[in-house]
mmCIF file of C-alpha atoms and ligand atoms in Angstrom:
data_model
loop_
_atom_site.group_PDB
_atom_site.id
_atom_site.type_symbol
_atom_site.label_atom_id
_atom_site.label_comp_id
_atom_site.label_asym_id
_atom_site.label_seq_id
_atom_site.Cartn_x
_atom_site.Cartn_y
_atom_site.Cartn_z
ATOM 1 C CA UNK F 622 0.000 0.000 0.000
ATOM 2 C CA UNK F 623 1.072 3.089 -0.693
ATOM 3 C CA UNK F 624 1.509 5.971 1.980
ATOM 4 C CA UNK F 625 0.171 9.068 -0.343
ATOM 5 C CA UNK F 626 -3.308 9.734 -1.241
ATOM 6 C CA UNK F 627 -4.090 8.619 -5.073
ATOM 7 C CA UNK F 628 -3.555 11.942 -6.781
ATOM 8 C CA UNK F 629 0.022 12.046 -5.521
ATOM 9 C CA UNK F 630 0.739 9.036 -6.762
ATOM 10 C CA UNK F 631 -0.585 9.275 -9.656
ATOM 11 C CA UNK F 632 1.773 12.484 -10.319
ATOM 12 C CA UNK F 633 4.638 10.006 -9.048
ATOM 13 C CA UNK F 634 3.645 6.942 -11.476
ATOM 14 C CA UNK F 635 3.851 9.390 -14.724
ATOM 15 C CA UNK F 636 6.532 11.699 -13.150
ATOM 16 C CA UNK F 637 8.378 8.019 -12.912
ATOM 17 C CA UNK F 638 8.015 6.992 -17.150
ATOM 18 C CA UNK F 639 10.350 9.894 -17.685
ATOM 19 C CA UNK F 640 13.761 8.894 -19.112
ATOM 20 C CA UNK F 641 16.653 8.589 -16.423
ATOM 21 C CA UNK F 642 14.100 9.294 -13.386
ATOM 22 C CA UNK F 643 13.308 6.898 -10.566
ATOM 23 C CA UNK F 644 10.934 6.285 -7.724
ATOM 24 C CA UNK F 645 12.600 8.646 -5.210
ATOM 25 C CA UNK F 646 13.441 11.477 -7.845
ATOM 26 C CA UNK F 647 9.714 11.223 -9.351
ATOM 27 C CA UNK F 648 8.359 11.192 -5.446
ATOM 28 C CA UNK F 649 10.600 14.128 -4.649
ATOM 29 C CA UNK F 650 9.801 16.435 -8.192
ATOM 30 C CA UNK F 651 5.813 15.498 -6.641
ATOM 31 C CA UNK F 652 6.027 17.118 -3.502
ATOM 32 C CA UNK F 653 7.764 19.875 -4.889
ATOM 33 C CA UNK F 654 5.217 20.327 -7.134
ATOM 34 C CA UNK F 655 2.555 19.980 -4.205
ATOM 35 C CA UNK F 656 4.588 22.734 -2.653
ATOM 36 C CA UNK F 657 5.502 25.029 -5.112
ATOM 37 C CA UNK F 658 2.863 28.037 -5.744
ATOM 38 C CA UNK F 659 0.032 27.367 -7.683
ATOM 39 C CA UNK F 660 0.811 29.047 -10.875
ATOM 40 C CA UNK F 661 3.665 26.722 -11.244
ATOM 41 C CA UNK F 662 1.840 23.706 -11.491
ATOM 42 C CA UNK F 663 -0.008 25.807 -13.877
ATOM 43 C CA UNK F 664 2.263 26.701 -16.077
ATOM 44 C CA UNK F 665 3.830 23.162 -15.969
ATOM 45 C CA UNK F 666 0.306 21.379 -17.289
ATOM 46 C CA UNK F 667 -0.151 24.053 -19.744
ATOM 47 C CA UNK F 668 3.990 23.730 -21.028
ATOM 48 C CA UNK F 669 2.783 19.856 -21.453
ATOM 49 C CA UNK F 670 -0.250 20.668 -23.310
ATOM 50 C CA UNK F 671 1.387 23.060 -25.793
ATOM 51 C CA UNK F 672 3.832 20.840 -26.766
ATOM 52 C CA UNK F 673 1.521 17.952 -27.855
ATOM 53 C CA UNK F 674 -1.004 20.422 -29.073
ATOM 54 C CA UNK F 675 0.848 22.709 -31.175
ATOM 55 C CA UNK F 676 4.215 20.827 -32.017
ATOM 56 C CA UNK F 677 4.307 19.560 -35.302
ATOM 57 C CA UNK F 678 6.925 18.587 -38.046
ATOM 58 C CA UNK F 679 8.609 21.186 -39.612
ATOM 59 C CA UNK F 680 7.026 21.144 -43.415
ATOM 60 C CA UNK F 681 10.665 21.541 -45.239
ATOM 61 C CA UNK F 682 13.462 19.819 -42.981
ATOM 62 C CA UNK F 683 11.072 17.437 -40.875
ATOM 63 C CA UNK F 684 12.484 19.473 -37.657
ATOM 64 C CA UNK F 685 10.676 20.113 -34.499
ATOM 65 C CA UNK F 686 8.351 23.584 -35.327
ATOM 66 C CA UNK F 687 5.753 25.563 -33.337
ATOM 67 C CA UNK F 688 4.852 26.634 -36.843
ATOM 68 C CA UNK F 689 4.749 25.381 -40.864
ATOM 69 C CA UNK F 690 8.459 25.961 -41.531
ATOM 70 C CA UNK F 691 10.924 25.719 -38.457
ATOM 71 C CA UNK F 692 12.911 28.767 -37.365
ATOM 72 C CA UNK F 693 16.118 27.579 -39.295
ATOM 73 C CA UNK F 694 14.339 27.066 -43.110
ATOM 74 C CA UNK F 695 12.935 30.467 -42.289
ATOM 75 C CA UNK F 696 16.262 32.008 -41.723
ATOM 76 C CA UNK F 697 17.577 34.277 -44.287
ATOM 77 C CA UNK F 698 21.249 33.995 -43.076
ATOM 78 C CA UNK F 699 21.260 30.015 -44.161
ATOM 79 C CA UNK F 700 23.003 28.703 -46.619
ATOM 80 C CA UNK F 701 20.109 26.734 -48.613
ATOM 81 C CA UNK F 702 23.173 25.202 -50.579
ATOM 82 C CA UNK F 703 24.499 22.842 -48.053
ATOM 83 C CA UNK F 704 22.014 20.344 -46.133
ATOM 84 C CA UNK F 705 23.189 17.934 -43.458
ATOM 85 C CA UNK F 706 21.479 14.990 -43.109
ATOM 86 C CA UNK F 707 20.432 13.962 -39.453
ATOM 87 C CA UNK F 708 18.445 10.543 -37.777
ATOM 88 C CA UNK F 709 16.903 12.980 -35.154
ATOM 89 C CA UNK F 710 15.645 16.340 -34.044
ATOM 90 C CA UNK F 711 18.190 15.982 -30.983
ATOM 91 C CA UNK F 712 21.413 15.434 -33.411
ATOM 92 C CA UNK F 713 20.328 18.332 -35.279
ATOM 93 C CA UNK F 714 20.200 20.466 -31.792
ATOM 94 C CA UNK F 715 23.910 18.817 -30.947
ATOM 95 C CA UNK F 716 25.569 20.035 -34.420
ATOM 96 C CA UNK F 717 23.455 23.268 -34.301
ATOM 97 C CA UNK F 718 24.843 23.913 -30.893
ATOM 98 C CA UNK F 719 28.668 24.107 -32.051
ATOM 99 C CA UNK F 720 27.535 27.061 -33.592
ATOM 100 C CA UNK F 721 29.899 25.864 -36.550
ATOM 101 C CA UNK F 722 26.922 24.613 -39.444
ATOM 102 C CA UNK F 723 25.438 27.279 -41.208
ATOM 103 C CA UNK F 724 23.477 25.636 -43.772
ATOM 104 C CA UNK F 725 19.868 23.679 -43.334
ATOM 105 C CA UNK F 726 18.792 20.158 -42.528
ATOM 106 C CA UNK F 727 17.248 17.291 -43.427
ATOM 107 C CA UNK F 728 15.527 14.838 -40.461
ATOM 108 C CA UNK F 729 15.298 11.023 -40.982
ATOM 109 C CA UNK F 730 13.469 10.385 -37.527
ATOM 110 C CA UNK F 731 15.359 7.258 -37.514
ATOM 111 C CA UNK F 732 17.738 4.967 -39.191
ATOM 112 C CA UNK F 733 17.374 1.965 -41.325
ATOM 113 C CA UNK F 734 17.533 -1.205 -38.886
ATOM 114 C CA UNK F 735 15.988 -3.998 -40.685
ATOM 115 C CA UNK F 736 16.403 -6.180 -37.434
ATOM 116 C CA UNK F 737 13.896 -3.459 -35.923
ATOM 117 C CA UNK F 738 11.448 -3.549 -38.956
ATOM 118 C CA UNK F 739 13.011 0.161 -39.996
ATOM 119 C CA UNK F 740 13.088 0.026 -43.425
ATOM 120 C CA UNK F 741 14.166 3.473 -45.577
ATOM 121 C CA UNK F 742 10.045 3.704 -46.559
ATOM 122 C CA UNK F 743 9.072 4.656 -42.590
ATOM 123 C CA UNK F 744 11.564 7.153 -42.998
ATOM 124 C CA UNK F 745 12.019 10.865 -44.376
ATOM 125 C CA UNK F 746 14.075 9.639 -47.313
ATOM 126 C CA UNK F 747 11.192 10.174 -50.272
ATOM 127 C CA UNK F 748 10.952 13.750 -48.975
ATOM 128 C CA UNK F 749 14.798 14.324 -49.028
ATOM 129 C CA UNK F 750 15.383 13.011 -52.536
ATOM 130 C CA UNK F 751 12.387 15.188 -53.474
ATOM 131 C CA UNK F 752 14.219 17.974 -51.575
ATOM 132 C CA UNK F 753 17.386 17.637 -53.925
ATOM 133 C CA UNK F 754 15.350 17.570 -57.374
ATOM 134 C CA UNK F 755 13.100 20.918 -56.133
ATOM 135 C CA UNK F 756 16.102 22.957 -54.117
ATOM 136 C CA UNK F 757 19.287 24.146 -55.751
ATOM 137 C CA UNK F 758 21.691 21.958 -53.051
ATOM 138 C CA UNK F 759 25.234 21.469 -54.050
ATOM 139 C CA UNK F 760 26.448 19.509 -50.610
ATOM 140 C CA UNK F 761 24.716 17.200 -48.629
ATOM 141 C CA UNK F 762 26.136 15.872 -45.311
ATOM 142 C CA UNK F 763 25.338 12.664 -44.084
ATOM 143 C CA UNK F 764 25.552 12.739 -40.309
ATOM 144 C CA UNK F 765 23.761 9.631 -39.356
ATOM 145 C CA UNK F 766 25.431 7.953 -36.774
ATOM 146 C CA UNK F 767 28.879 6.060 -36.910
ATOM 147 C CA UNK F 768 26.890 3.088 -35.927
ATOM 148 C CA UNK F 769 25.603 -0.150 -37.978
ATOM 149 C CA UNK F 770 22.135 0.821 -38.947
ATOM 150 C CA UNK F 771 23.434 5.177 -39.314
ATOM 151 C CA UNK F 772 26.228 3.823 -41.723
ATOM 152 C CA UNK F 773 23.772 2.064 -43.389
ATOM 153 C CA UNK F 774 21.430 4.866 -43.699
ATOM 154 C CA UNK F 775 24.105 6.702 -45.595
ATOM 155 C CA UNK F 776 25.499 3.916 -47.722
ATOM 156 C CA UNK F 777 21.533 3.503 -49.220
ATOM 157 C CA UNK F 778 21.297 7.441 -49.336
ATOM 158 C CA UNK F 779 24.650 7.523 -51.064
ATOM 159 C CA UNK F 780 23.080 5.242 -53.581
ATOM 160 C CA UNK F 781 20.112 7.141 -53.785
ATOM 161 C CA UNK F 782 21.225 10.480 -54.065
ATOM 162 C CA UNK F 783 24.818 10.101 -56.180
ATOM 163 C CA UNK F 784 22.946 10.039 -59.987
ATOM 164 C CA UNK F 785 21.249 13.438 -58.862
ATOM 165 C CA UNK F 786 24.949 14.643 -59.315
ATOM 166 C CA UNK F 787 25.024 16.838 -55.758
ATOM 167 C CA UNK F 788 28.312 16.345 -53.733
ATOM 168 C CA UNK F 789 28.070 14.066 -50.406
ATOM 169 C CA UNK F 790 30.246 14.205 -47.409
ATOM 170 C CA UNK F 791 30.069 11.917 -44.137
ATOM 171 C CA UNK F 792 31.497 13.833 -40.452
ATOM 172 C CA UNK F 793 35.096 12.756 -40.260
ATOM 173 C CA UNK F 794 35.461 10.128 -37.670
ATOM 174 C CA UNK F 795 38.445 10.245 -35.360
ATOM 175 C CA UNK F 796 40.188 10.498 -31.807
ATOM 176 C CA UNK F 797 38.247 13.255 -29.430
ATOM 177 C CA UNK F 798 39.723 16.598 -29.017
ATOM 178 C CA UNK F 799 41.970 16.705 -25.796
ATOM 179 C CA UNK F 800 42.298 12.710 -25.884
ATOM 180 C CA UNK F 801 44.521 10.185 -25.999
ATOM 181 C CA UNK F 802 45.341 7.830 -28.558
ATOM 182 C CA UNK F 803 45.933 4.983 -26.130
ATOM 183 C CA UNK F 804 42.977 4.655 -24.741
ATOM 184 C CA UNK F 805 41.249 5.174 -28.279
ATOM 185 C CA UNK F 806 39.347 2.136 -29.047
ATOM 186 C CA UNK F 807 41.182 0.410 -32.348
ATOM 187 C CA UNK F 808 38.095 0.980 -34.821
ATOM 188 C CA UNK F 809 38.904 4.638 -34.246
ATOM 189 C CA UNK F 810 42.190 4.824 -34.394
ATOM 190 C CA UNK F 811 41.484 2.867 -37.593
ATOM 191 C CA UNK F 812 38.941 5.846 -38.974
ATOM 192 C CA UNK F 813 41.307 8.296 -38.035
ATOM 193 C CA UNK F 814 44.127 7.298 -39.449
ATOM 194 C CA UNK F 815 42.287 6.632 -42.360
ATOM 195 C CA UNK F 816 41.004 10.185 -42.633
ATOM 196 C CA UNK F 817 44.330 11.714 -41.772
ATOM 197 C CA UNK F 818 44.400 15.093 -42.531
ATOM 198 C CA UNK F 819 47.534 17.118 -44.708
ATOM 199 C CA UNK F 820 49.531 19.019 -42.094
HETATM 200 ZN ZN1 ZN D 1228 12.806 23.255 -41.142
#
């Protein structure tokens, strides 16, 4: 039996789903909700609400959008030339982070994994290809994963996308900045010194 009265624990049971959070930390985040003022719990439902009510797909790059066209195809300052090629909304927010990519994007909201019945259809690949034909692209960049399934996600798109004549380019694989190269795992060290640049 529980010790809390049924609406607290029903705050705890969902509070507990989220990724990475327990029993105790779900128990704890309840009674600060249960404490905090009332307009926080508020503004907490109605945060929830909005983002299953009103997030949708961006129409263009298949990014997460509040609106038709996500803030990025909107942008002026892009470079509509250059569009790197992502497996989710959160990759895109990691490379757009750096600061360092100033063209657009592409989402695949996924990877092809026949083993988990994720084959190239259930993803955003017929959109992207359509993308090339319509928009004058000269570079795409396929940064799916270094992984089984996101290598090959960009071996099929590499097949897919080469006779449309645009240039493609996978993210260099290689030994972290500020590590060292003996504790680099050999498959690594193999990519790296297979990508070794001119110095
Ligand atoms: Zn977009």
């Amino acid at each position: 039996m529980e010790p809390y009265p049924k609406s607290i624990v029903r705050l705890i049971n969902l509070l507990s789903e989220l990724p990475g959070i327990g029993r105790k930390s779900a128990t704890r985040m309840a009674f600060h909700i249960l404490h905090a003022p009332k307009t926080y719990g508020e503004n907490l439902s109605d945060a929830i609400r909005a983002v299953k009510e009103t997030l949708r797909l961006c129409e263009r790059c298949f990014n997460l959008s509040d609106d038709p066209l996500c803030a990025i195809c909107r942008s002026p300052k892009r470079d509509s030339q250059v569009l790197c090629v992502v497996e989710t909304p959160s990759d895109l927010i990691a490379i757009e982070q750096t600061g360092a990519f100033h063209g657009l994007y592409h989402v695949l909201h996924g990877s092809i994994d026949p083993i988990q019945g994720m084959g190239p259809e259930k993803l955003k690949i017929a959109a992207l290809t359509e993308r090339v034909k319509r928009e004058p692209i000269r570079e795409i960049i396929l940064a799916t994963n270094p992984n089984a399934s996101g290598t090959a996600t960009a071996l099929y798109l590499r097949k897919l996308l080469q006779p449309l004549g645009v240039r493609l380019t996978r993210l260099a694989q290689g030994i972290p900045v500020g590590g060292d190269i003996e504790f680099v795992d050999s498959q690594t060290l193999v990519a790296s010194l297979k990508q070794r640049l001119e110095f």
